[in-house]
Structure formats: structure tokens, C-alpha cells
Short mmCIF file of N, CA, C and O in Angstrom, two decimals:
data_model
loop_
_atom_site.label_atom_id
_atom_site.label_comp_id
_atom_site.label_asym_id
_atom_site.label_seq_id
_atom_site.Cartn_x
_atom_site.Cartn_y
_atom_site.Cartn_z
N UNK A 1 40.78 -3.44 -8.20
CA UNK A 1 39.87 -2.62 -7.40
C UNK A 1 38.89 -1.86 -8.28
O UNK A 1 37.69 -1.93 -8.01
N UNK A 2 39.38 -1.06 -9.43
CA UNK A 2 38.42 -1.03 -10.34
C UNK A 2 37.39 -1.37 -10.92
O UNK A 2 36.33 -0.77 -11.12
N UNK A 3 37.95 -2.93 -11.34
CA UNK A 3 36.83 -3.96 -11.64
C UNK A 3 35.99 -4.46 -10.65
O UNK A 3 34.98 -5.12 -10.89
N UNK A 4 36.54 -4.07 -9.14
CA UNK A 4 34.73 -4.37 -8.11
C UNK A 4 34.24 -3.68 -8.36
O UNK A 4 33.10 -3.86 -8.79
N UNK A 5 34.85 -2.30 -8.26
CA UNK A 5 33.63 -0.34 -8.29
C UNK A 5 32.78 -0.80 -9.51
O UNK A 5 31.55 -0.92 -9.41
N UNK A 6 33.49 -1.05 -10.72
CA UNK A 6 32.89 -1.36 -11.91
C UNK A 6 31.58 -2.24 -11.69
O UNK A 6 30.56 -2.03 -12.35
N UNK A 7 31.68 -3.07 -10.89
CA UNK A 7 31.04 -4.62 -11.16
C UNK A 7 29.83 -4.14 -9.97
O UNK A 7 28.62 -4.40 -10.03
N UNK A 8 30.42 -3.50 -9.06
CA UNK A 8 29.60 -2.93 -8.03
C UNK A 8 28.64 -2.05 -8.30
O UNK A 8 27.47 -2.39 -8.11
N UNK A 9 28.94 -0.80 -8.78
CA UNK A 9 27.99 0.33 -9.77
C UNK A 9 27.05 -0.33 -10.73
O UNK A 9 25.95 0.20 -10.70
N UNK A 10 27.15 -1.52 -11.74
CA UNK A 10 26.58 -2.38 -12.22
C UNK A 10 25.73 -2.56 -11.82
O UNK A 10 24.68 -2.08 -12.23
N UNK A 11 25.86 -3.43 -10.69
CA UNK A 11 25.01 -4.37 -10.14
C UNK A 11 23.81 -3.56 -9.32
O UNK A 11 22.62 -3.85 -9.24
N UNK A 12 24.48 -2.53 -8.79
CA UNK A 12 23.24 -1.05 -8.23
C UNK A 12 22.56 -0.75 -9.26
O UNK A 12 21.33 -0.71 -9.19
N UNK A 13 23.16 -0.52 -10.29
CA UNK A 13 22.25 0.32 -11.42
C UNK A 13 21.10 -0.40 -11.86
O UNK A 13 20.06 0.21 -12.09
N UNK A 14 21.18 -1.97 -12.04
CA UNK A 14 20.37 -2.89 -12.50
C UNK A 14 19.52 -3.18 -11.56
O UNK A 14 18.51 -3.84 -11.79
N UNK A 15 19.92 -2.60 -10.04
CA UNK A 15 18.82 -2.93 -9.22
C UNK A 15 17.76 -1.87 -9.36
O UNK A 15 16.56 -2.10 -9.28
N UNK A 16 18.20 -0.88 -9.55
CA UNK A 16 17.68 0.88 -9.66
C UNK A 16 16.41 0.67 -11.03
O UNK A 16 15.23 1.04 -10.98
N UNK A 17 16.99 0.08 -12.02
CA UNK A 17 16.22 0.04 -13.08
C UNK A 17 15.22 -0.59 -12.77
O UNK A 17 14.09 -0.12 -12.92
N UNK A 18 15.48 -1.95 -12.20
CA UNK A 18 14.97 -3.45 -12.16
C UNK A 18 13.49 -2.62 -11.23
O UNK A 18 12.31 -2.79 -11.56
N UNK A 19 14.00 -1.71 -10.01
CA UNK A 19 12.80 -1.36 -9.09
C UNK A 19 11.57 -0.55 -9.89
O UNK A 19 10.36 -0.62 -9.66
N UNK A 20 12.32 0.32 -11.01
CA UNK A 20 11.51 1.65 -11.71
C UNK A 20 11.05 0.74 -12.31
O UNK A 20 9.82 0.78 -12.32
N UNK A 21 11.53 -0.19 -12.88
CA UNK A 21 10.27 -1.09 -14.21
C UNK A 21 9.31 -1.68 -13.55
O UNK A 21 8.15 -1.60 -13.94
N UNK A 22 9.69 -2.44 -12.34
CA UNK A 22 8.26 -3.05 -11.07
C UNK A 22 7.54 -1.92 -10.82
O UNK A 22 6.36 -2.27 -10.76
N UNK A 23 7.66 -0.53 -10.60
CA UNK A 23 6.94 0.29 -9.95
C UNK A 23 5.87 0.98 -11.25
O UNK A 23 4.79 1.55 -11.15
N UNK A 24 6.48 0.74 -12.13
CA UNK A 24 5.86 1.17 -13.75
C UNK A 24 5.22 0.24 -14.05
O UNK A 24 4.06 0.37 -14.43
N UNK A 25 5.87 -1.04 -13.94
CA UNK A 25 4.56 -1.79 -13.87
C UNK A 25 3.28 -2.11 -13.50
O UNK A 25 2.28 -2.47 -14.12
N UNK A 26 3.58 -1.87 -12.13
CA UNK A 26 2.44 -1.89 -11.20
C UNK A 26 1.49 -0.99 -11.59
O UNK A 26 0.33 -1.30 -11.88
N UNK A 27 1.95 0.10 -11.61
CA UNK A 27 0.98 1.18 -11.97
C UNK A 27 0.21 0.80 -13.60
O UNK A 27 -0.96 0.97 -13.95
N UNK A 28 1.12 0.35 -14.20
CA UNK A 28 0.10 -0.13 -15.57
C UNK A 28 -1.12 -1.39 -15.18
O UNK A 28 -2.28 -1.47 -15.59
N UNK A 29 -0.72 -1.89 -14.68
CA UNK A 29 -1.66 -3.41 -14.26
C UNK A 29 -2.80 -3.10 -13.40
O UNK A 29 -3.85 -3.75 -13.42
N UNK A 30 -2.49 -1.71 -12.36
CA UNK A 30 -3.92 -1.47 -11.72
C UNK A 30 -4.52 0.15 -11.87
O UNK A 30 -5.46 0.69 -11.28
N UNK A 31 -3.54 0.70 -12.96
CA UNK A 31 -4.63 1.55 -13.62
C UNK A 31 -4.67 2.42 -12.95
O UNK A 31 -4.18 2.23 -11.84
N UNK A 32 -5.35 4.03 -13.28
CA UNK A 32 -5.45 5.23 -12.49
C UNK A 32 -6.54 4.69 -11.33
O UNK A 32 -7.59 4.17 -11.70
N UNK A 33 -6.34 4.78 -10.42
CA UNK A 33 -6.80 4.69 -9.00
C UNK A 33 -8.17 5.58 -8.73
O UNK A 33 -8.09 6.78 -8.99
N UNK A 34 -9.22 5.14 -8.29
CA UNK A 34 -10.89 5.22 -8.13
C UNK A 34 -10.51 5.68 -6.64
O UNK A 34 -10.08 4.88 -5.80
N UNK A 35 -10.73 7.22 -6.35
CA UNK A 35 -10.71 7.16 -5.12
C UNK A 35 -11.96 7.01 -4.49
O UNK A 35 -12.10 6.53 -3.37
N UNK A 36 -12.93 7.45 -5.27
CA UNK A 36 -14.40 7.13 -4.82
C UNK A 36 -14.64 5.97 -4.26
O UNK A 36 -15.03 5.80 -3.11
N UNK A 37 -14.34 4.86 -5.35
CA UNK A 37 -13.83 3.37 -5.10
C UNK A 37 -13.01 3.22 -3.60
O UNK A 37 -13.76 2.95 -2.65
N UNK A 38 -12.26 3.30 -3.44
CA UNK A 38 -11.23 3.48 -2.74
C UNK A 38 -12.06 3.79 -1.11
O UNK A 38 -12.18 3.10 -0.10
N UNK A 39 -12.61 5.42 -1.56
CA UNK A 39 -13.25 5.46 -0.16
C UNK A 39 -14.11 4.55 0.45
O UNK A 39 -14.04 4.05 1.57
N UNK A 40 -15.09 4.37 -0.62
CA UNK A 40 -15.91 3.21 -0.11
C UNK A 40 -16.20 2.25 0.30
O UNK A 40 -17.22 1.97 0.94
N UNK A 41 -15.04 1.40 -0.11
CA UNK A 41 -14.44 0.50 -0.11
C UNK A 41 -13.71 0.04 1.61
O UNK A 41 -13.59 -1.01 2.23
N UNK A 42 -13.26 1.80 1.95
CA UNK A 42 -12.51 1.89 3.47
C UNK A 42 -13.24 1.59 4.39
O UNK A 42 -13.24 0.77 5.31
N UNK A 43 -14.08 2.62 3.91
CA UNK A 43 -15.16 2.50 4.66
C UNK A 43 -15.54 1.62 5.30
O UNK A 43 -15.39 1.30 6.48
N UNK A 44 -16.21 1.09 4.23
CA UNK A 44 -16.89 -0.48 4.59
C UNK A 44 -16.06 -1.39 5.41
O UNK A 44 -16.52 -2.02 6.36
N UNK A 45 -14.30 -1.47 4.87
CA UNK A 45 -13.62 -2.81 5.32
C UNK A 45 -12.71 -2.09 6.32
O UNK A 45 -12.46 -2.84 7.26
N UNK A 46 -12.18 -0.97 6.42
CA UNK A 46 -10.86 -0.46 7.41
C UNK A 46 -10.90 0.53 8.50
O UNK A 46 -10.07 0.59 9.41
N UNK A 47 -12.25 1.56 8.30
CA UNK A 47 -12.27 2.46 9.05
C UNK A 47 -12.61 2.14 10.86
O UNK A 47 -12.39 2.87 11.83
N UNK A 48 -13.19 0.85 10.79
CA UNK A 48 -13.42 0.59 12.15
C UNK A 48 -12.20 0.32 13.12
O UNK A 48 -12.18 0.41 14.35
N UNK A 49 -11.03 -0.08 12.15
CA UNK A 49 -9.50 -0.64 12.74
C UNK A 49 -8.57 0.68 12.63
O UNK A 49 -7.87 1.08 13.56
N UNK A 50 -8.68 1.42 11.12
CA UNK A 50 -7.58 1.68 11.01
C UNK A 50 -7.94 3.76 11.25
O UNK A 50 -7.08 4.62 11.48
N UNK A 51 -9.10 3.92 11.13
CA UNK A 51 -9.70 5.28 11.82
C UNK A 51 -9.89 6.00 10.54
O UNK A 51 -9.95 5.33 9.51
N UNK A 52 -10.02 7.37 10.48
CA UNK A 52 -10.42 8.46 9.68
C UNK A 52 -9.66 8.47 8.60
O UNK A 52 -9.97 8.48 7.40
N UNK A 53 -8.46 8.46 9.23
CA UNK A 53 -7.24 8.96 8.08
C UNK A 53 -6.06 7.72 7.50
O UNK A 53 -5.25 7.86 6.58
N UNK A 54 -6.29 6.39 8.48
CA UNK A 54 -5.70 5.40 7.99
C UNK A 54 -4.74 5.09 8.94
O UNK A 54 -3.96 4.16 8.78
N UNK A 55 -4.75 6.17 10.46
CA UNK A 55 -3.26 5.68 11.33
C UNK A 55 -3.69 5.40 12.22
O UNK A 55 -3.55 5.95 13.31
N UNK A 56 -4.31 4.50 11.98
CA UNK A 56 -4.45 3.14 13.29
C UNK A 56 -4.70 3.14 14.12
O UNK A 56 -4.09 2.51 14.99
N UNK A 57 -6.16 4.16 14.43
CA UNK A 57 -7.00 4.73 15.32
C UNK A 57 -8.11 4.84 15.37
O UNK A 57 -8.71 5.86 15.70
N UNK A 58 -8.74 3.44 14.94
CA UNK A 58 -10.30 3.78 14.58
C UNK A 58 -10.90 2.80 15.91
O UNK A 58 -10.19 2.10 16.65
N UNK A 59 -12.23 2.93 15.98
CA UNK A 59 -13.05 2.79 17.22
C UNK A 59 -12.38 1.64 17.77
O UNK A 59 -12.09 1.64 18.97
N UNK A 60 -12.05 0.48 16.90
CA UNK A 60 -11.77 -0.58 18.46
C UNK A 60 -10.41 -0.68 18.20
O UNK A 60 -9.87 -1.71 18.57
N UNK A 61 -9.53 0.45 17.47
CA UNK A 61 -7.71 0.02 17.60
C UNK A 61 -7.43 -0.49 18.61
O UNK A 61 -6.62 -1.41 18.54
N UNK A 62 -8.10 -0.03 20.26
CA UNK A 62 -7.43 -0.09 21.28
C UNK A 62 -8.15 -1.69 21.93
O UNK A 62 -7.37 -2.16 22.75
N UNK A 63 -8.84 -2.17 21.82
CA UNK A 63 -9.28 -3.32 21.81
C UNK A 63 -8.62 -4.59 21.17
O UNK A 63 -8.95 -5.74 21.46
N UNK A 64 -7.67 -4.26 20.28
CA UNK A 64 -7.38 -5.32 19.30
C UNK A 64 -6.15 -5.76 20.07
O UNK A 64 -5.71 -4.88 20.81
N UNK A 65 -5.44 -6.99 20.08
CA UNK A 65 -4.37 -7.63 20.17
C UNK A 65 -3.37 -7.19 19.27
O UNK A 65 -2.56 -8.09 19.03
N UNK A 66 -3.16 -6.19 18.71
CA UNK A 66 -1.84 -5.71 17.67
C UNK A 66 -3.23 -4.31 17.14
O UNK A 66 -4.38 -4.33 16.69
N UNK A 67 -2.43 -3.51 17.45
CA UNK A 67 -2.83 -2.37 16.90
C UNK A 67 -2.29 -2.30 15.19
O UNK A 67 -1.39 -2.66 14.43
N UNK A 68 -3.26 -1.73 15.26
CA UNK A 68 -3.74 -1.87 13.50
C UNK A 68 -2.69 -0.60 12.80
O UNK A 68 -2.59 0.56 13.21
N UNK A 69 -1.98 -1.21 11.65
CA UNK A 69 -0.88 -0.40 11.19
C UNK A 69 -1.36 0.53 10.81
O UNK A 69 -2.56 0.57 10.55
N UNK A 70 -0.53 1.57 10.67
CA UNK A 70 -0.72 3.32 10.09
C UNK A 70 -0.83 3.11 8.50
O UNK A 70 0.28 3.38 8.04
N UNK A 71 -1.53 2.82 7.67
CA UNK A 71 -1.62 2.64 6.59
C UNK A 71 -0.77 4.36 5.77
O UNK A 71 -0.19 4.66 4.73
N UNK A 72 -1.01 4.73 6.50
CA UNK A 72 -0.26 6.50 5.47
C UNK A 72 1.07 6.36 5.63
O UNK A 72 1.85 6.59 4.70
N UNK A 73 1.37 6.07 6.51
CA UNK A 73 3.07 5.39 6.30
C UNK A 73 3.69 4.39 5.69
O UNK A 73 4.81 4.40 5.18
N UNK A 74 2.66 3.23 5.77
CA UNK A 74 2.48 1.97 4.71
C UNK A 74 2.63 2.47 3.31
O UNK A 74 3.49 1.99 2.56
N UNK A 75 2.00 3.18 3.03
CA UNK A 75 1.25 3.55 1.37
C UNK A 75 1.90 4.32 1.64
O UNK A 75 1.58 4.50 0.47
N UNK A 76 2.67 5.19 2.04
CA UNK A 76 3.24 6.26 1.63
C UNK A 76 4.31 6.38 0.60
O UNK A 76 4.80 5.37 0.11
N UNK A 77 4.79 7.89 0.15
CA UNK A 77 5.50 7.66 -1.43
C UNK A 77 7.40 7.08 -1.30
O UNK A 77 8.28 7.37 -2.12
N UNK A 78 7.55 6.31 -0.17
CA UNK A 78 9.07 5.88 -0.06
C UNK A 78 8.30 4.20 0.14
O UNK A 78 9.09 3.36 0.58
N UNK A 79 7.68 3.98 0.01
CA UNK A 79 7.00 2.54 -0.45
C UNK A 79 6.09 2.23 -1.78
O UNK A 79 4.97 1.74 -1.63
N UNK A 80 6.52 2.48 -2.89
CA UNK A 80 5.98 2.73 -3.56
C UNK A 80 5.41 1.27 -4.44
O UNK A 80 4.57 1.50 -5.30
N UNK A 81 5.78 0.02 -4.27
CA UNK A 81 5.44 -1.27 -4.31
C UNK A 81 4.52 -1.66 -4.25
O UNK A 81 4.60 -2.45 -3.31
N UNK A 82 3.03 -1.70 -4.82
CA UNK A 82 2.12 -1.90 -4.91
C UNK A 82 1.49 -3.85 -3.89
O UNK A 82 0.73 -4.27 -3.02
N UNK A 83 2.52 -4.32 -4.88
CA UNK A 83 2.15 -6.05 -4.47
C UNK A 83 2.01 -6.51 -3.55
O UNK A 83 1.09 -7.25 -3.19
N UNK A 84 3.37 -5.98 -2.68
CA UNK A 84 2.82 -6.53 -1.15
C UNK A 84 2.34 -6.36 -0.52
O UNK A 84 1.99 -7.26 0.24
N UNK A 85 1.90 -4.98 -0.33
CA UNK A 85 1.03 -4.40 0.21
C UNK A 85 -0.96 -4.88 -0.48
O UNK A 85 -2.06 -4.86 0.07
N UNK A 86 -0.67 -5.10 -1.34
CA UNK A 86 -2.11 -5.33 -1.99
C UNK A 86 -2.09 -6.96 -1.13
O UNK A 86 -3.06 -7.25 -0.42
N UNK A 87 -0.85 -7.99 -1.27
CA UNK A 87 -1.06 -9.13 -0.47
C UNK A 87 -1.04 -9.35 0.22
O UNK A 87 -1.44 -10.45 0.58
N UNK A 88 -0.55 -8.48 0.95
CA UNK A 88 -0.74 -8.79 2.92
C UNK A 88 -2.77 -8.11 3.30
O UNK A 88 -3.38 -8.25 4.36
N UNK A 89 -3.12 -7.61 2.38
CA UNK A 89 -4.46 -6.98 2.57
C UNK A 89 -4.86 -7.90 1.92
O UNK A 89 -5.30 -8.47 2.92
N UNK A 90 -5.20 -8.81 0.87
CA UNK A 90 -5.92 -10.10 0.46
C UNK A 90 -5.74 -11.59 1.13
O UNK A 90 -6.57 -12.49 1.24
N UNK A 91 -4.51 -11.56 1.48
CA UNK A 91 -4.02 -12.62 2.16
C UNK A 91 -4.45 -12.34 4.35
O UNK A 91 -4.76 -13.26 5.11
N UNK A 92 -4.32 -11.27 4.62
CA UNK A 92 -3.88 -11.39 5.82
C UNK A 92 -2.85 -11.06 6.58
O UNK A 92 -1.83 -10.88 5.93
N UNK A 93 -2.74 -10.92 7.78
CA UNK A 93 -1.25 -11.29 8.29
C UNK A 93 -1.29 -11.74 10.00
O UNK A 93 -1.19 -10.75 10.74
N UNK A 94 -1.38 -12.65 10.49
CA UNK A 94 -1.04 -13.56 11.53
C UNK A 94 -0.84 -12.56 12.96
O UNK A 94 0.21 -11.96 13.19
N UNK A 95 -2.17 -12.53 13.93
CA UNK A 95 -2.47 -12.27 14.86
C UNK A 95 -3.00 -10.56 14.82
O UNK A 95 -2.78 -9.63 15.59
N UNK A 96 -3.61 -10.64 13.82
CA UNK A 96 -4.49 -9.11 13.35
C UNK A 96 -5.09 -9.24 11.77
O UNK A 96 -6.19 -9.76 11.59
N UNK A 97 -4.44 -8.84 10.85
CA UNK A 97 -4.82 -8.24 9.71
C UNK A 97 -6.25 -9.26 9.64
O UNK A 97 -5.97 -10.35 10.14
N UNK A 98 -7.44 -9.22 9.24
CA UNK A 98 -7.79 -10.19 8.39
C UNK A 98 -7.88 -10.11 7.08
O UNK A 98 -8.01 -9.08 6.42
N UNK A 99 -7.79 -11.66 6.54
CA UNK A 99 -7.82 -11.54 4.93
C UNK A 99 -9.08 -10.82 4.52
O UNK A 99 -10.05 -10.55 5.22
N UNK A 100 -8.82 -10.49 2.92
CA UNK A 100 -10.30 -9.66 2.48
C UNK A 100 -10.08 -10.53 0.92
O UNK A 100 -10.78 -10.14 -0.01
N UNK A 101 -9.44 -11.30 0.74
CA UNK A 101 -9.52 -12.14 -0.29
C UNK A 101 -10.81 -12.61 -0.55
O UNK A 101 -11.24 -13.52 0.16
N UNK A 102 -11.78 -11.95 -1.83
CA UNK A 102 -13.62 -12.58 -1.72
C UNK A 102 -13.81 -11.24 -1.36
O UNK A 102 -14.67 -10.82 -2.13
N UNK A 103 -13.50 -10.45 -0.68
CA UNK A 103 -14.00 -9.17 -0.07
C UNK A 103 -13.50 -8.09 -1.36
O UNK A 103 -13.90 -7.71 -2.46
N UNK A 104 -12.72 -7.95 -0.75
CA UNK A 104 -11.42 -7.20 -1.95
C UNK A 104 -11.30 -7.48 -3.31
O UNK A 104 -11.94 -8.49 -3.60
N UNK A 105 -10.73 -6.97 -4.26
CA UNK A 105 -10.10 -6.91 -5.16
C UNK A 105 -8.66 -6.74 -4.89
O UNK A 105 -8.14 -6.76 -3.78
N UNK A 106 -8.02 -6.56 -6.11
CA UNK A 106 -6.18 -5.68 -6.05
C UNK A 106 -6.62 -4.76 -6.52
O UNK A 106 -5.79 -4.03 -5.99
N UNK A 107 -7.44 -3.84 -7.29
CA UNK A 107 -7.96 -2.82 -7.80
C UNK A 107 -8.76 -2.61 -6.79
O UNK A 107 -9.21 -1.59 -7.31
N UNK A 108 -9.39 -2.68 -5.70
CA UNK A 108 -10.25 -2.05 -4.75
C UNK A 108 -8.87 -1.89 -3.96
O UNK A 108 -8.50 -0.72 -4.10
N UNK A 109 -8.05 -2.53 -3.26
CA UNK A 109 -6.98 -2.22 -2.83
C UNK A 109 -6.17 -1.24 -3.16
O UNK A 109 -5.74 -0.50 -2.28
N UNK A 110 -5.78 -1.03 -4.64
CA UNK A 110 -4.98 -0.03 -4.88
C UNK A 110 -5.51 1.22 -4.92
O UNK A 110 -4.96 2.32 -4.91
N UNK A 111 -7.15 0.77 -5.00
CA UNK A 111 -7.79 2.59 -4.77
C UNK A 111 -7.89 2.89 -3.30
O UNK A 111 -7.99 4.05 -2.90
N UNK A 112 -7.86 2.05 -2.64
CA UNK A 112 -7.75 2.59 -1.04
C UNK A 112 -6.57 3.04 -0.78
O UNK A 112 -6.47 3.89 0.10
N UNK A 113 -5.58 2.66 -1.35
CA UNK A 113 -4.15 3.15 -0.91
C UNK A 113 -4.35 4.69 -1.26
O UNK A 113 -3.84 5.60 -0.61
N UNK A 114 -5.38 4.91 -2.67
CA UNK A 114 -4.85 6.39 -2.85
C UNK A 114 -5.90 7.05 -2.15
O UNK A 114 -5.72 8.26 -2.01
N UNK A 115 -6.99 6.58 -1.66
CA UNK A 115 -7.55 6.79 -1.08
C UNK A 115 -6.88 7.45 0.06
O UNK A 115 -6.96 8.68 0.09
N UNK A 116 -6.02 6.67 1.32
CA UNK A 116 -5.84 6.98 2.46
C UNK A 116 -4.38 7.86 2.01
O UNK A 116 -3.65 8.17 2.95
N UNK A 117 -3.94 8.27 0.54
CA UNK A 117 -3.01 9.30 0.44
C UNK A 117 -3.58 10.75 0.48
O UNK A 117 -3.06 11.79 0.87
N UNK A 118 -4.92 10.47 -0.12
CA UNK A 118 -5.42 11.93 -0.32
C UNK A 118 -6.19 12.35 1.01
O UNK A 118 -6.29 13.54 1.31
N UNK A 119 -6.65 11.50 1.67
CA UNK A 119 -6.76 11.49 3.09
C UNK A 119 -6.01 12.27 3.78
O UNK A 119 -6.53 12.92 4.69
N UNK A 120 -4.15 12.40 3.41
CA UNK A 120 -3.46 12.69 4.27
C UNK A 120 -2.93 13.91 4.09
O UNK A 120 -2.07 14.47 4.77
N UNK A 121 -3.62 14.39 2.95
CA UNK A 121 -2.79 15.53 1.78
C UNK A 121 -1.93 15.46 0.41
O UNK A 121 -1.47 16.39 -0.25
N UNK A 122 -1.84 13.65 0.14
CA UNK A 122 -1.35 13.50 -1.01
C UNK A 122 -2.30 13.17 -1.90
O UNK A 122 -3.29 12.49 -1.62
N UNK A 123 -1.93 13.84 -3.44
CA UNK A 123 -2.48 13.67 -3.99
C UNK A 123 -1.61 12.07 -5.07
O UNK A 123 -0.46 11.63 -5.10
N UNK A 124 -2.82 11.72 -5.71
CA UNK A 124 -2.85 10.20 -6.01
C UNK A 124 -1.93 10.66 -7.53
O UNK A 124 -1.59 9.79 -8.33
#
């Protein structure tokens, strides 16, 4: 019984690390975050879907076939995973999102994320 707790605590800990080195990573690969960038960027591509502040209330939310996700809850700091979130916004996602792949960057992406944090009261 020991040797599960043992083998068990292990195997958590390496997940624990395994997440902090992806999340350290990420942040090295796209760099301190352009919120200027970022805003502009919203502007142009999200504010009509996703509204002022990023929660999924902008002029035609209510028009759309899938209301457009709350991005401040998305991006918020208990999601801290940069990737998928940068790929479901370059890629798309099936009966709403459209792709911005050609539009976008992952660096115009990751400044909108901090974008729609400081939006909300977080700072980047």
C-alpha cells in the first residue's frame, strides 16, 4: 500500500512539474504580451462577437447560432495554457468560431488574451 501512495505522489508530482514547465514555456515562446497589439487587434477581429470586455456580448452575439464564448473566463488565470486556446482561435471551432489563421498570428493572439485580462481588471 505504500508503494501505490509512493508511486501515486510520483506520478502527481511529475504531472505538477510537467504543467509549470508548459506554462513557462509558453510564456518564453510568446514573449511579454503587446496590449496595444492585443487591443487592436480585438478590435478589428472580436469585438463585434465577443463585446467590450470579451463576455460574449457584442452587437450580433444574439444573432449568432452559438453564442460567442466569454473569453475572460477562457483566458482567465485557472487556464493558464496558452496553445489551445491560441488554436482553437487560428484554427476555428465548428458551428461558430471562425478561423483567423492568415488573419492572426499566436503573438497577436496571446496579446489579446492579455488584452481582454486587463479589460477585466487583470493585470497581464
Amino acid at each position: 500500500m505504500k508503494k501505490l501512495l509512493g508511486i501515486t505522489f510520483g506520478v502527481l508530482g511529475l504531472g505538477v512539474i510537467g504543467f509549470i514547465a508548459l506554462v513557462a514555456y509558453e510564456n518564453t515562446i510568446y514573449g511579454e504580451s503587446d496590449v496595444a497589439n492585443g487591443k487592436q487587434k480585438y478590435v478589428q477581429n472580436c469585438l463585434v462577437c465577443h463585446g467590450e470586455r470579451g463576455q460574449g456580448d457584442g452587437l450580433i452575439a444574439a444573432t449568432l447560432p452559438k453564442t460567442p464564448v466569454n473569453l475572460h473566463k477562457k483566458f482567465g488565470r485557472l487556464n493558464p495554457v496558452k496553445s489551445g486556446i491560441i488554436g482553437a482561435v487560428l484554427d476555428g471551432r465548428d458551428g461558430g468560431m471562425p478561423a483567423f489563421e492568415g488573419v492572426l498570428t499566436k503573438n497577436d493572439v496571446n496579446d489579446i488574451m492579455a488584452y481582454v485580462l486587463v479589460q477585466n481588471g487583470e493585470t497581464d
